[in-house]
mmCIF file of C-alpha atoms in Angstrom:
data_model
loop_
_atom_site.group_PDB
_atom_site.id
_atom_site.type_symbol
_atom_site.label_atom_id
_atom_site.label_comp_id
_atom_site.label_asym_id
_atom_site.label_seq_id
_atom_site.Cartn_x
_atom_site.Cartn_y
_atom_site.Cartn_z
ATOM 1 C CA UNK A 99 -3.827 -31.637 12.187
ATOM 2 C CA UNK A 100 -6.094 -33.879 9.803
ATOM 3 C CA UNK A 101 -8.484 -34.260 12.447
ATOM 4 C CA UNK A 102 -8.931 -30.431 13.755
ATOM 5 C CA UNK A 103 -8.988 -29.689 10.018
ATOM 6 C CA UNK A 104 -11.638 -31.877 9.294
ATOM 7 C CA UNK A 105 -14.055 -31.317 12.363
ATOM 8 C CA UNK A 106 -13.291 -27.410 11.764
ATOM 9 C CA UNK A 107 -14.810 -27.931 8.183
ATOM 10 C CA UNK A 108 -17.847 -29.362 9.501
ATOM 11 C CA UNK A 109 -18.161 -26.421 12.104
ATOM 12 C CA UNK A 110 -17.578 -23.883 9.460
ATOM 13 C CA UNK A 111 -20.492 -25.489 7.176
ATOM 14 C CA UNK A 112 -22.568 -25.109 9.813
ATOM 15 C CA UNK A 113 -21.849 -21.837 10.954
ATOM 16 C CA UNK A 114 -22.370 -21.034 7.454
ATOM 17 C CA UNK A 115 -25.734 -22.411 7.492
ATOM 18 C CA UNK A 116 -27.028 -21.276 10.959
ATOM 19 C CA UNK A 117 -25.276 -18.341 12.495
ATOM 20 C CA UNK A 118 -22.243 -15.578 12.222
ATOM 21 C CA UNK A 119 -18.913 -15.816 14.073
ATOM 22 C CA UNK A 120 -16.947 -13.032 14.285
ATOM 23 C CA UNK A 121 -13.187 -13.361 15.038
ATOM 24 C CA UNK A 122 -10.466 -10.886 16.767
ATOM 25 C CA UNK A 123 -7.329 -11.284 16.402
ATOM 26 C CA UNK A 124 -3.887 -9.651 18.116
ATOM 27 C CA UNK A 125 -0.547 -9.379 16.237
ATOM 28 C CA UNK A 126 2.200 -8.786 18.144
ATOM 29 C CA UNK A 127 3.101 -5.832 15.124
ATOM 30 C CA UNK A 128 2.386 -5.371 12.017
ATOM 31 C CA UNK A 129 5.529 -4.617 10.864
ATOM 32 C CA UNK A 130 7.245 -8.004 11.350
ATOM 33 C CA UNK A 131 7.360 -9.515 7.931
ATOM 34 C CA UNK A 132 6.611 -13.238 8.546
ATOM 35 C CA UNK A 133 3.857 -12.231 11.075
ATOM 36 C CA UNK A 134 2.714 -10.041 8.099
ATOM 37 C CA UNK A 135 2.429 -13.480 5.849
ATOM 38 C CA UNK A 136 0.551 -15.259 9.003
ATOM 39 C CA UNK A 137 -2.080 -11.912 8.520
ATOM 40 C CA UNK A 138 -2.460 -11.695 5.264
ATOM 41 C CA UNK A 139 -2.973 -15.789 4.789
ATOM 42 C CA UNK A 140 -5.927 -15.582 7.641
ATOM 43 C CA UNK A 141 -7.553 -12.650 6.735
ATOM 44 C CA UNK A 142 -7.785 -14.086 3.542
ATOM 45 C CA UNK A 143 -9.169 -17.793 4.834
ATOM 46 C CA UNK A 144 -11.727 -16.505 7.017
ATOM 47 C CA UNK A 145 -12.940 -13.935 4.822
ATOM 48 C CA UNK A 146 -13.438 -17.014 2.008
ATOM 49 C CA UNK A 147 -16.039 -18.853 5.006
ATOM 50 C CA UNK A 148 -19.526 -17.677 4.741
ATOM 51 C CA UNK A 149 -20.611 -15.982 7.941
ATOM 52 C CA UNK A 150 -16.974 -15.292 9.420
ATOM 53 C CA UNK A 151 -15.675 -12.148 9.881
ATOM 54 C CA UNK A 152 -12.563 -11.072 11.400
ATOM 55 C CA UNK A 153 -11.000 -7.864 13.150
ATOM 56 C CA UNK A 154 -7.353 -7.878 13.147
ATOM 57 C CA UNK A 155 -5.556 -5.288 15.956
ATOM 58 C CA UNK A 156 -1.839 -4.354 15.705
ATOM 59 C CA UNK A 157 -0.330 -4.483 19.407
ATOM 60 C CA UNK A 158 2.654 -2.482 18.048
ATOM 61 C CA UNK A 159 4.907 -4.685 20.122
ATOM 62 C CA UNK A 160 3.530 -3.580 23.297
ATOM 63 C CA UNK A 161 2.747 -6.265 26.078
ATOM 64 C CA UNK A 162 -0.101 -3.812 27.867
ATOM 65 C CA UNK A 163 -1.757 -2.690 24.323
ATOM 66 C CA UNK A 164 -2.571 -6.375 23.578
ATOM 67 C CA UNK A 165 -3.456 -7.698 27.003
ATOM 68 C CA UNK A 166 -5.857 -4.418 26.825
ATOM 69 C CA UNK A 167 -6.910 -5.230 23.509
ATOM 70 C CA UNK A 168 -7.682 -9.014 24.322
ATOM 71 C CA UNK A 169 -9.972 -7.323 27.574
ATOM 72 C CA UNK A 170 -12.233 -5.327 24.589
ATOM 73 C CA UNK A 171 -12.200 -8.047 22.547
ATOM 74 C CA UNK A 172 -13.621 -9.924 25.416
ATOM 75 C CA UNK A 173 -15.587 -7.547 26.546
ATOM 76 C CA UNK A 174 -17.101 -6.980 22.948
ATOM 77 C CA UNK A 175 -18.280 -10.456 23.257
ATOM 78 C CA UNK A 176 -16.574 -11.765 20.411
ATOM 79 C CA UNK A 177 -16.819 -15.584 19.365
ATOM 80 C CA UNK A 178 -12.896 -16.484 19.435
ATOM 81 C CA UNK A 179 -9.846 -14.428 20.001
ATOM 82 C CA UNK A 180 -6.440 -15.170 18.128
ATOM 83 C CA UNK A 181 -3.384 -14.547 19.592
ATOM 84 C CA UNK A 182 0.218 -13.646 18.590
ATOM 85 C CA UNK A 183 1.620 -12.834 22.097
ATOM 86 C CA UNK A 184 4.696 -10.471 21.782
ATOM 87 C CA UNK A 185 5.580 -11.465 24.850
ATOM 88 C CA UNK A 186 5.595 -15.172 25.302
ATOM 89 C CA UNK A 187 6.552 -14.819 29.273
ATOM 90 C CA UNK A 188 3.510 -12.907 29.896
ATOM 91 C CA UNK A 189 1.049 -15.011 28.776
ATOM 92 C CA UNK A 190 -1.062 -16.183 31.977
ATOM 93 C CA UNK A 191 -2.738 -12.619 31.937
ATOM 94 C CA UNK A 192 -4.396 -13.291 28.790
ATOM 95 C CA UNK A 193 -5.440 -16.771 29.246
ATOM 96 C CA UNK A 194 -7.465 -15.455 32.481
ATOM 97 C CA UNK A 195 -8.686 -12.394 30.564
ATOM 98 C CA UNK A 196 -10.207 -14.553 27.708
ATOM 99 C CA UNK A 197 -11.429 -17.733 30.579
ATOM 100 C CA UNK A 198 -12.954 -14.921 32.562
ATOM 101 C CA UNK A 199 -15.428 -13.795 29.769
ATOM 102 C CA UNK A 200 -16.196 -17.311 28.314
ATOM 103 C CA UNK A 201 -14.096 -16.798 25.194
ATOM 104 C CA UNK A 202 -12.195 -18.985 23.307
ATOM 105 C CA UNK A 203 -8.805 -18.608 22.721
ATOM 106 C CA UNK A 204 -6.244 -19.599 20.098
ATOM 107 C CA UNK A 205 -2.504 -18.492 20.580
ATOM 108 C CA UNK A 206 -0.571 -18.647 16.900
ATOM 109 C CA UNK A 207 2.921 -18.658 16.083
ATOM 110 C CA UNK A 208 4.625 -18.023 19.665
ATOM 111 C CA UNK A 209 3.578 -21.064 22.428
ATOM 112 C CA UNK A 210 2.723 -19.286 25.635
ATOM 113 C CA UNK A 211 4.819 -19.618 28.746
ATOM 114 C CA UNK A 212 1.264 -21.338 30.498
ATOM 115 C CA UNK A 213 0.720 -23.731 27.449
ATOM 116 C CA UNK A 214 0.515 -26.786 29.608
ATOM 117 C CA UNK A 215 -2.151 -25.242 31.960
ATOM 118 C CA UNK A 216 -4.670 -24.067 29.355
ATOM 119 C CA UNK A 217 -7.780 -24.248 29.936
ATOM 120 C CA UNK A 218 -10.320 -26.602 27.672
ATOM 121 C CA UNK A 219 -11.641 -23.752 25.543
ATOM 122 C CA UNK A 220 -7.856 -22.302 24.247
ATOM 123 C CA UNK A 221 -5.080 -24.035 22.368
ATOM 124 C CA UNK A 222 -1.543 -23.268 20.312
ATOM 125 C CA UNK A 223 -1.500 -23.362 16.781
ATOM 126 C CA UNK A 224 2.599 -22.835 15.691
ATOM 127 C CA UNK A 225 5.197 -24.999 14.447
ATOM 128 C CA UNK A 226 7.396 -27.039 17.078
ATOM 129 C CA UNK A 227 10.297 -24.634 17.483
ATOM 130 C CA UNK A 228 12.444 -28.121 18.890
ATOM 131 C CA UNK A 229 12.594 -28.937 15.456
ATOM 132 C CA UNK A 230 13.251 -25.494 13.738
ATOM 133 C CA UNK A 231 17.220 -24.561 15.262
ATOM 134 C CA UNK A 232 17.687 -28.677 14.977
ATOM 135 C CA UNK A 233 17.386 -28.453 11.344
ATOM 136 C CA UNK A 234 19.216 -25.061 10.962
ATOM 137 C CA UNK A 235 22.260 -26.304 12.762
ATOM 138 C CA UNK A 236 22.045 -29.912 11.563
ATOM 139 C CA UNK A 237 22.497 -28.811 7.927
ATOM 140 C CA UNK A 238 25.402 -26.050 8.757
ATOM 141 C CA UNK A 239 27.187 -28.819 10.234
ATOM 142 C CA UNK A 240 26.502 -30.836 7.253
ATOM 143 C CA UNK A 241 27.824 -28.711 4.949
ATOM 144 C CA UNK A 242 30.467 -27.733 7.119
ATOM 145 C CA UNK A 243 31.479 -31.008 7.024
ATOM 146 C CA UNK A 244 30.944 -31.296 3.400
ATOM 147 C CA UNK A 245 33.747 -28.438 3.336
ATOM 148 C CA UNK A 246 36.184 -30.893 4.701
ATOM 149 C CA UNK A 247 36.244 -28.534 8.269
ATOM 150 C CA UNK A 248 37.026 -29.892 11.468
ATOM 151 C CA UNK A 249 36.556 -26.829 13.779
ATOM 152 C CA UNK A 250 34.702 -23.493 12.610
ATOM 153 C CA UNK A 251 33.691 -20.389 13.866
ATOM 154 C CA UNK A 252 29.923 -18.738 14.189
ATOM 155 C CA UNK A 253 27.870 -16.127 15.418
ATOM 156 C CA UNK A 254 24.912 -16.365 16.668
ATOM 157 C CA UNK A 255 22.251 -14.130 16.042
ATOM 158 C CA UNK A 256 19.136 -14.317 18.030
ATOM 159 C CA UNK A 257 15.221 -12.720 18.186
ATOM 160 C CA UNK A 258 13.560 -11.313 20.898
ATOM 161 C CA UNK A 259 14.774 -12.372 24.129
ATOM 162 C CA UNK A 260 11.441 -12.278 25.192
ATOM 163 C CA UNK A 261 9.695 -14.681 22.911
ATOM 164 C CA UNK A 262 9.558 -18.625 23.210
ATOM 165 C CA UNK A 263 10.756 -19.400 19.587
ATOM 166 C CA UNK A 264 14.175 -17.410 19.884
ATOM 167 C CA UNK A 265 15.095 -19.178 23.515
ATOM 168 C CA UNK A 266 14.653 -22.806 21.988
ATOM 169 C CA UNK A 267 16.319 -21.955 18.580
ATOM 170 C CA UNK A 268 19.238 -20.980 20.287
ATOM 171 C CA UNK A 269 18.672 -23.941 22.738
ATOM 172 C CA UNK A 270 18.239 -25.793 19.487
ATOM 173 C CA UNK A 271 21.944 -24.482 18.495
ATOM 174 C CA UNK A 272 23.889 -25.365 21.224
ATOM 175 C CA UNK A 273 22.045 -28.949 21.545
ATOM 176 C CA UNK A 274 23.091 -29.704 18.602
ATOM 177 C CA UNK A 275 26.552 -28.033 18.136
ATOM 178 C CA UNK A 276 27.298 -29.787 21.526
ATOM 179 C CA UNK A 277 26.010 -33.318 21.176
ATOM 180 C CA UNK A 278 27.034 -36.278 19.156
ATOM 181 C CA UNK A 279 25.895 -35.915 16.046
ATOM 182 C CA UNK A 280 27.554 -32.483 14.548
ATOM 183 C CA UNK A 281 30.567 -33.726 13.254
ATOM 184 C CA UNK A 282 32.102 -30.330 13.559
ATOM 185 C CA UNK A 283 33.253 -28.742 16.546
ATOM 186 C CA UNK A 284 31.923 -25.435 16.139
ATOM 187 C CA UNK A 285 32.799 -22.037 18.762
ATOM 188 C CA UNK A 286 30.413 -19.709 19.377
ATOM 189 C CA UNK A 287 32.549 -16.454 19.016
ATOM 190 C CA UNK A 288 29.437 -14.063 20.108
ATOM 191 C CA UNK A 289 25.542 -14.430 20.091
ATOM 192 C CA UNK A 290 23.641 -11.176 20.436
ATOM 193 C CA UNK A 291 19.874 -10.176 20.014
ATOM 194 C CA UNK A 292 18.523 -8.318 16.472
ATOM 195 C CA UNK A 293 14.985 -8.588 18.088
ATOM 196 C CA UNK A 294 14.488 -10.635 14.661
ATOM 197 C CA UNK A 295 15.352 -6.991 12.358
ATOM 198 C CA UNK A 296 17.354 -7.030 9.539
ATOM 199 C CA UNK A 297 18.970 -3.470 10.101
ATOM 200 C CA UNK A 298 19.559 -4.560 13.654
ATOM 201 C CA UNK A 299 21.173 -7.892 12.838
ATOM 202 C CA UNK A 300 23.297 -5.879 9.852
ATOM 203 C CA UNK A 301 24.618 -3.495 12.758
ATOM 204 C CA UNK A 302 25.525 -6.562 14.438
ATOM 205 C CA UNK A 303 27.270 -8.143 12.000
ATOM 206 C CA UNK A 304 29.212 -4.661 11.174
ATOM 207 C CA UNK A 305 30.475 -4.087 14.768
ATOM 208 C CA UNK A 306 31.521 -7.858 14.857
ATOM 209 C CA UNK A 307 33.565 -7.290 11.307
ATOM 210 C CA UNK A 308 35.207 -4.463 13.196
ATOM 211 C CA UNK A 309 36.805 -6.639 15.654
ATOM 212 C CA UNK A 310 38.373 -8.759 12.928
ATOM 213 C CA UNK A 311 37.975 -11.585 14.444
ATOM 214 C CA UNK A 312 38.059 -14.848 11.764
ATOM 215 C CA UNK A 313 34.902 -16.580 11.457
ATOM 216 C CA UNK A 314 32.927 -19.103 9.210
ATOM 217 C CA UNK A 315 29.675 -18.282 9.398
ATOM 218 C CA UNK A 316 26.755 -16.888 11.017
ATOM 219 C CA UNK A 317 23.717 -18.810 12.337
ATOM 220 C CA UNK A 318 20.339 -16.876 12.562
ATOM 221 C CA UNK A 319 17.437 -16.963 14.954
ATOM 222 C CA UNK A 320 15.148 -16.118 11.321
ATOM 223 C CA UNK A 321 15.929 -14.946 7.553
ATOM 224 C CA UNK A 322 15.379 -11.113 8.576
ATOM 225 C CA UNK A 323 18.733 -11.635 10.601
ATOM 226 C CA UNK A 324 20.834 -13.579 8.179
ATOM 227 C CA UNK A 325 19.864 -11.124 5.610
ATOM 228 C CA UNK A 326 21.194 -8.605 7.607
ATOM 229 C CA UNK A 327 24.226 -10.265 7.935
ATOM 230 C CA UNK A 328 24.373 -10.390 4.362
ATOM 231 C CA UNK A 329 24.068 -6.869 3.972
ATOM 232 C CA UNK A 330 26.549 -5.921 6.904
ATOM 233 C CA UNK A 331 29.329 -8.359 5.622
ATOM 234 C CA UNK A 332 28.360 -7.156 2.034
ATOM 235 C CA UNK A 333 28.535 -3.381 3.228
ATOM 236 C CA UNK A 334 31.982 -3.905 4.692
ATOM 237 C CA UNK A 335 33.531 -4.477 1.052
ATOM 238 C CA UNK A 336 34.052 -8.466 1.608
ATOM 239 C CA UNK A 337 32.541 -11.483 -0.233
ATOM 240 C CA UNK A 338 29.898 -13.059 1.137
ATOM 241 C CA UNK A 339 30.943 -16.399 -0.710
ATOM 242 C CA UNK A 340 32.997 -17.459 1.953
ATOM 243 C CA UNK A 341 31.210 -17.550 5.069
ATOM 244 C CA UNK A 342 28.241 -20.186 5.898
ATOM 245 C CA UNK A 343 25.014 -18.198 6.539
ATOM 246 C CA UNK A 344 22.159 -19.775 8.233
ATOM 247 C CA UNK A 345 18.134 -18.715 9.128
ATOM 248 C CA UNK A 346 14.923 -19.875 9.671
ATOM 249 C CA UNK A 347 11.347 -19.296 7.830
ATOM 250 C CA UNK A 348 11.651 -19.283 4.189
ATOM 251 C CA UNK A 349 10.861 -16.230 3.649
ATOM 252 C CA UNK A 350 10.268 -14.445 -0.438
ATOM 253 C CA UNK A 351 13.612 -12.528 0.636
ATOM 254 C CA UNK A 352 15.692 -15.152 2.211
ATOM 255 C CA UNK A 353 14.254 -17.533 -0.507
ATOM 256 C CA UNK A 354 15.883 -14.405 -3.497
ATOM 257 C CA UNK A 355 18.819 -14.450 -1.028
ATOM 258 C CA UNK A 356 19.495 -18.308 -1.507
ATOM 259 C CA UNK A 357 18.780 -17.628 -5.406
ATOM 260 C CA UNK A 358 21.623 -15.474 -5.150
ATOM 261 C CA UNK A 359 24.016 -17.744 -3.451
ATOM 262 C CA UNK A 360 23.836 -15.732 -0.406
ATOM 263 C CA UNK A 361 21.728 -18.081 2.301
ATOM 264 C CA UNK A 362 23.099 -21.537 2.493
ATOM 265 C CA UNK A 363 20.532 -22.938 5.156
ATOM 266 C CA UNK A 364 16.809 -22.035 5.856
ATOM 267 C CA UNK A 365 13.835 -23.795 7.708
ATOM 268 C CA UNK A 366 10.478 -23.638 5.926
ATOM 269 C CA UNK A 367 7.870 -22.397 8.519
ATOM 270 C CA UNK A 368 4.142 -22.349 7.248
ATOM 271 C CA UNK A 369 2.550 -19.056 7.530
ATOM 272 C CA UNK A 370 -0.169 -19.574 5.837
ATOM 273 C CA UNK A 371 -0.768 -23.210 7.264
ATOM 274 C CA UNK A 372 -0.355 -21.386 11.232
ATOM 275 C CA UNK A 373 -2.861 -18.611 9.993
ATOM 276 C CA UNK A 374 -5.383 -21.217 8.783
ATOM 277 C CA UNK A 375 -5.014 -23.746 11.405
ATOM 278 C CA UNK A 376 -5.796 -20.668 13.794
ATOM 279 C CA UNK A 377 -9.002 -19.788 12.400
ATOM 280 C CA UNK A 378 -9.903 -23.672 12.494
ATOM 281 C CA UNK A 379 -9.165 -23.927 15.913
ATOM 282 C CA UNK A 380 -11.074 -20.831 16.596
ATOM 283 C CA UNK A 381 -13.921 -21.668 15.164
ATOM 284 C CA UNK A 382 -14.262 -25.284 16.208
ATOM 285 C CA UNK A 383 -13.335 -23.582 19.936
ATOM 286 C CA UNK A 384 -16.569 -21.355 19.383
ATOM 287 C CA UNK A 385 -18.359 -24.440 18.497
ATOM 288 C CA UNK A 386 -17.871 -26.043 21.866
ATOM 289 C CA UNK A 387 -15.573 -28.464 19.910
ATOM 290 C CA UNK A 388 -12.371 -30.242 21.297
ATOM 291 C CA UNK A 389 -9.125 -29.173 20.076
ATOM 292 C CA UNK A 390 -5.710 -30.569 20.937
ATOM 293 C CA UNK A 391 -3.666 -28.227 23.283
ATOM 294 C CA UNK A 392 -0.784 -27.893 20.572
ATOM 295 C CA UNK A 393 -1.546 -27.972 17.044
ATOM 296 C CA UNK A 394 1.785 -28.212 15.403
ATOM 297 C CA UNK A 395 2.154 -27.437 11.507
ATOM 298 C CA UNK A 396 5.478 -29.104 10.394
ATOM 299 C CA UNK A 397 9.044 -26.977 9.952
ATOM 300 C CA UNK A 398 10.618 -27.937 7.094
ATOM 301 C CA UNK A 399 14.548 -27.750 5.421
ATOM 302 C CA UNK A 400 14.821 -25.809 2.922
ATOM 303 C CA UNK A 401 18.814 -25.794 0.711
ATOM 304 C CA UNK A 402 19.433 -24.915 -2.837
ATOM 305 C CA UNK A 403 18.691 -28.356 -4.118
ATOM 306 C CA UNK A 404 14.873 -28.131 -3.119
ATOM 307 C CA UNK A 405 14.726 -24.067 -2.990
ATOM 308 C CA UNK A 406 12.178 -24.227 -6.233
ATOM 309 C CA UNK A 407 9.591 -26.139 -3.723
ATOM 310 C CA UNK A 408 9.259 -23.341 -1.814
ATOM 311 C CA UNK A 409 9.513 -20.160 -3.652
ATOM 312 C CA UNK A 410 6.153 -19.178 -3.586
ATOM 313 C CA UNK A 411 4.920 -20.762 -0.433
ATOM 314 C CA UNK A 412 5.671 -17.800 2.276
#
């Protein structure tokens, strides 16, 4: 990351000196609130380099509106394209849309399904989602442990079927739930899909209540979905004290939720260092530069011991 960081400064002095770039960008929607921290954060960055400018498009979590709108950006003969696929299976159709035209392209926050066939000119700039549902489960068992349990009971609440980072954080559950180093043996009662909403994962978690099943905690795909497990146990008249509640991100709400006493576990992801490290690659890509294939910005464990760290960070 030093390295692309540090040839990308040199690229952006120079564009600065001797020509204009102009960056488009895809979000997979607008109104996903850690994608809108990723926006925000590299809006902001490239606006602050001389001779960028950047277009950001909302593909309102439609697969055909953003492989369209990667085709005009193309088209348009833009300098770099940025990425956030909403669909991480369906990938291959924008790589050869953007290699077609010449254009470089940088996918951000989701890897693509074709990451290991890229051509020179694109690259991944994310966070290793192997280490995100590690740490998340890790820590529950920890503290599960810590509670002097032997055997517990979770749900599992998932994102977007469809997207990279919610298969391997739920791979990253079981991995670690079923190998050697829990400690706990933990049972899966249900795992279902919120599509990474809060009112979604809240009508999860209030159907689940209804069965009255005993459990000790829920385990999230993101914050957005513990907090809504928050709100559906809270809703149902019961404390939320009791059970072990679990996300991923960091995020200013589940960051006020752990303030409360609410969130036990979360895994710092770095918006703003994925929204940077995008524009970097970008523009070193535009420069004819070499960039590594994945460009990885670290996750990071975030409990109520070290909660003050990262407060203001997403």
């Amino acid at each position: 990351m030093r390295k692309l960081l540090a040839s990308a400064a040199l690229i952006i002095s120079m564009a600065s000196a001797a020509s204009a770039e102009t960056i488009a960008v895809s979000m997979a929607r607008f109104d996903d609130n850690f994608g809108t921290v990723i926006r925000n954060a590299m809006v902001a960055y490239a606006k602050s380099i001389n001779g960028v400018t950047i277009q950001v498009e909302d593909a309102q979590g439609d697969v055909a509106k953003q492989l369209d709108q990667i085709k005009n950006f193309a088209a348009n003969k833009v300098d770099a394209i940025i990425v956030q696929p909403q669909d991480t299976s369906a990938t291959q159709a924008m790589t050869d849309a953007a290699a077609a035209a010449g254009v470089p392209l940088v996918y951000l926050n989701r890897e693509p399904i074709n990451i290991d066939t890229l051509p020179a000119n694109q690259a991944l700039v994310a966070s290793n989602e192997r280490d995100s549902g590690t740490l998340e489960t890790k820590e529950v068992c920890r503290l599960f442990k810590k509670a002097g349990k032997t055997e517990a009971s979770v749900y599992v609440i998932m994102g977007e079927l469809s997207n990279q980072a919610a298969v391997q954080r739920t791979q990253d559950i079981l991995d670690v739930i079923g190998g050697p180093d829990c400690g706990v043996k933990i049972n899966i009662i249900d795992r279902q899909t919120s599509n990474w909403q809060r009112e979604q994962a809240q009508n999860l978690m209030t159907n689940w209540l209804s069965t009255g099943t005993p459990f000790d905690g829920v385990i999230a795909n993101n914050d957005e979905s513990a907090i809504g497990a928050i709100q559906g146990i809270r809703a149902s008249g019961a404390d939320v004290k009791p059970y072990l509640i679990a996300g991923i991100d960091a995020s200013q709400d589940g960051m006020q939720a752990m303030q409360a006493g609410d969130l036990d576990v979360t895994v710092f992801q770095d918006a703003a260092g994925q929204g940077k490290g995008a524009v970097d690659a970008a523009l070193a890509l535009a420069h004819g530069k070499k960039v590594e294939r994945k460009v990885f910005v670290p996750f990071q464990l975030v409990t109520p011991d070290n909660l003050g760290e990262y407060l203001n960070k997403n």
